[in-house]
Structure formats: C-alpha cells, structure tokens
Amino acid sequence: METSAATIISPPRRLTIKKRAALGLLASILGFATFQNYYNSISLVDDSLSQRQLSSSWIERHPERGVSAWARNNFRPLSSAPDEKETVLFWHIPKSGGTTAKSIYRCLDQTIASRLPPSISRTEDKELVAFKPYGQRGGTYVNVDMTTRSGMLRAEKMGLVASGKADMLFAMDPSFAGEHLYDKEHKGRILGLFRHPVDRLASKFYYLQKADWEKSYRPEWADMSILEWAEKHNEEGNVMVKKLAGVKFHDTATDAALRVAMRTLEKRFVVGLTENMKESIRRFNIVMNIDGKSQRSQIRTCMRKFFGHGTLKTNSNPHPKLEPGSPAWDVLAQDNALDIQLYEYILVLFDRQGEVINSYARGISQ
C-alpha cells in the first residue's frame, strides 16, 4: 500500500459535473496558465516550490520546464498542428478503453504496433514487416512486441519509428517507449484514454479473476471481497503519476512528481476520456489526419460498429459498481490520491483541448 508524501486528511472525491463545468469556466476566464496556478493551490500541498513553479509569470519564462524530458524532447506539443509523418504513441492504461481503441483503429486500417500471440507474431524475423496475421479481414500489424522492455529495445534497434511502417504504437510504459523509440528527428504525437483511477482498479479486480487468457490472470481473487483485495493484495499506487514522471513502480510518488505529470499531460498529450469515448476518438482521428472526405464513409462504418446500436465493446467485463464512500472505494482512493488529482486535472484538460483540436480540423479542411 502506498500513500502520498503529503498528509492526506480524507480520500479525494469525484468532481461533480457542476464543479467540472465551473473549473472549465474559470480556466477560460483566468487564462490557462493562471488557472493552473489556482488549481495547484487547491489540489497540491501549498509549498514555496509549487507556488513558484506554477505561477503564470514563471510559466511564461519557462514554457517547457516541468515536462518530462522524454516527452519534451521527442514529442510534438499540443500547440503544433498535426503532421502526416508523425507516428502516434497511444498510452494503453489497462482497463481504460485501450483495447477498444485498438480495435477501432484496426477497423480504420491503421497499421498497429502492439503485441500478437507468439505463434503469429513474427518477432524472430530479422527485419521489420507490416503484415496481416489474421488474413485480409484482419488488421495490419508490425512484428514487434510493445508490452515488454526487451521487445521495445528490439524495436528501437530495428528503427521502428524511423521506418514509418507503423501508424500507431500501443504501449503501457510511455516514458520508456518515448525515450527509446522516438528522437528529435522522428518526433511523435501522444494520445491517451483516461478513466477514474478507482473505477479502473475495480474493473481490474473483477476482470483478472476471470480472464484466463491474460498473462496476469488471478483466479484466486474470485474468492475474496474487493475490500480484502484493496487492503491486502492491490499493489498499484499512483501508477499514472509514476509512469509520466519516471518514478519506479515500488517507489513513492510525491507532489513534485504530480506537478511533472500535470505539465507533461498539458504540454504533450491529447487526452481522451473512457466515459466520453466517442468524442475522444473523434479528436484522435483529427490529430491523426484520418478525418478527410475520402475516409468519412469508413469512419462512419467503424463508428457505428463501436458506438451505434448493439455497440461492440472489446474486452469489457460487466461487474458490480463500486460506490464512492464505500470502504473499498476509500482504501483505493487513499492509495491513489495523486492519481485522482491528476485525473481531475485531465477532466479540465479535456474541456480545454476541444477547441484546439477543432482548430486542427478547420486547418485540414481548408
């Protein structure tokens, strides 16, 4: 179990729709840099470092400070319009809609680098190839394994991003993938789908006790309550902040790491929400330049498949809802307090990014 270095008096709660709207309105009135300073004052420990580094004047003088080096050096900022040559890195956070996103982009004929079953993966080949392991009706994949560091190092050695063979890379470790597969000559774009951390962990608990096809299958979890699991068996604590700020899994994330995570998301990520998947995919499509007139028929077909009547949800697992304020919810919230603060910030970013993404679309259509 892990707690923040800060003193946590009570578990964070969800932002209500009204509060989220109020924060978005405040961001518009104050300007985003000034709003970030305000948000910091209500969400983080009030120390001199956070006040100095997130003040609007400091941000103006140091617009890229606070962004993780791997993201700052190797990925394009949100202020930069999309380029057709960009290779997208999709941060696949388990149980946040990443598998569904992968299926959608397979439907949209995007060439994907992720992971295939060993029997058809062709990861022993000496050259990179884009191929259709499931025949003409299946998607196109590159013969790499993005789920392990050894697999990503092999992809780095073979020049995956420079080769241009993949449109999208799906990785659960964005900092390692960003540092090793991209560089200043081959900058990419980062996308991610985000879900409330407690909801995501509850989904993980119920999913892995049944998913015997997963390497991380945990049948023993079926015999315990979610409260017992949260108190004694859950090893995750603030994993989003850790991944973004470069903190090791078993180390403690601090408020300084949270500030790095916030700045990295603000400056480099196109954020999507699992709870608003359709709009998120629409934005991703614009960023990836797959929103042109020639593609609209295919886009409509794929969107109807996943968002229309009889919606297809890949890797979904119905389970009991964990209610805010319940003992298990409070335990998980306490152990993931920084991730919850980061998620609340993501909600604000999602509201702010809409107009920016739409400006990309207007530029593409002109």
PDB file of C-alpha atoms in Angstrom, residues 1 18 70 85-86 108 113 151 164 188-189 212 216 239 266-267 288 295 311 322 350 355 357:
ATOM      1  CA  MET A   1       0.000   0.000   0.000  1.00  0.00           C
ATOM      2  CA  LYS A  18     -21.238  21.237 -11.985  1.00  0.00           C
ATOM      3  CA  TRP A  70      11.316  12.069 -22.855  1.00  0.00           C
ATOM      4  CA  LYS A  85       4.662  11.977 -40.882  1.00  0.00           C
ATOM      5  CA  GLU A  86       4.016  11.673 -37.159  1.00  0.00           C
ATOM      6  CA  LEU A 108      -9.864   2.184 -39.720  1.00  0.00           C
ATOM      7  CA  ALA A 113       2.496  -1.965 -33.286  1.00  0.00           C
ATOM      8  CA  GLY A 151      10.533  -6.025 -27.110  1.00  0.00           C
ATOM      9  CA  GLY A 164       7.406   4.576 -40.966  1.00  0.00           C
ATOM     10  CA  GLY A 188       5.692  11.733 -32.496  1.00  0.00           C
ATOM     11  CA  ARG A 189       2.319  12.603 -31.015  1.00  0.00           C
ATOM     12  CA  ASP A 212      -7.735 -16.873 -18.063  1.00  0.00           C
ATOM     13  CA  SER A 216      -1.777 -11.606 -15.341  1.00  0.00           C
ATOM     14  CA  VAL A 239       0.750   4.492 -11.361  1.00  0.00           C
ATOM     15  CA  GLU A 266      -0.836  19.626 -20.539  1.00  0.00           C
ATOM     16  CA  LYS A 267       2.009  20.233 -22.971  1.00  0.00           C
ATOM     17  CA  MET A 288      -4.048  11.513 -36.859  1.00  0.00           C
ATOM     18  CA  GLN A 295     -12.256   8.415 -45.333  1.00  0.00           C
ATOM     19  CA  THR A 311     -22.351  -1.407 -29.601  1.00  0.00           C
ATOM     20  CA  LEU A 322     -18.007   0.300  -6.521  1.00  0.00           C
ATOM     21  CA  PHE A 350     -10.271  17.546 -21.918  1.00  0.00           C
ATOM     22  CA  GLU A 355     -11.266  23.997 -29.331  1.00  0.00           C
ATOM     23  CA  ILE A 357      -8.423  20.011 -31.765  1.00  0.00           C
TER      24      ILE A 357
END
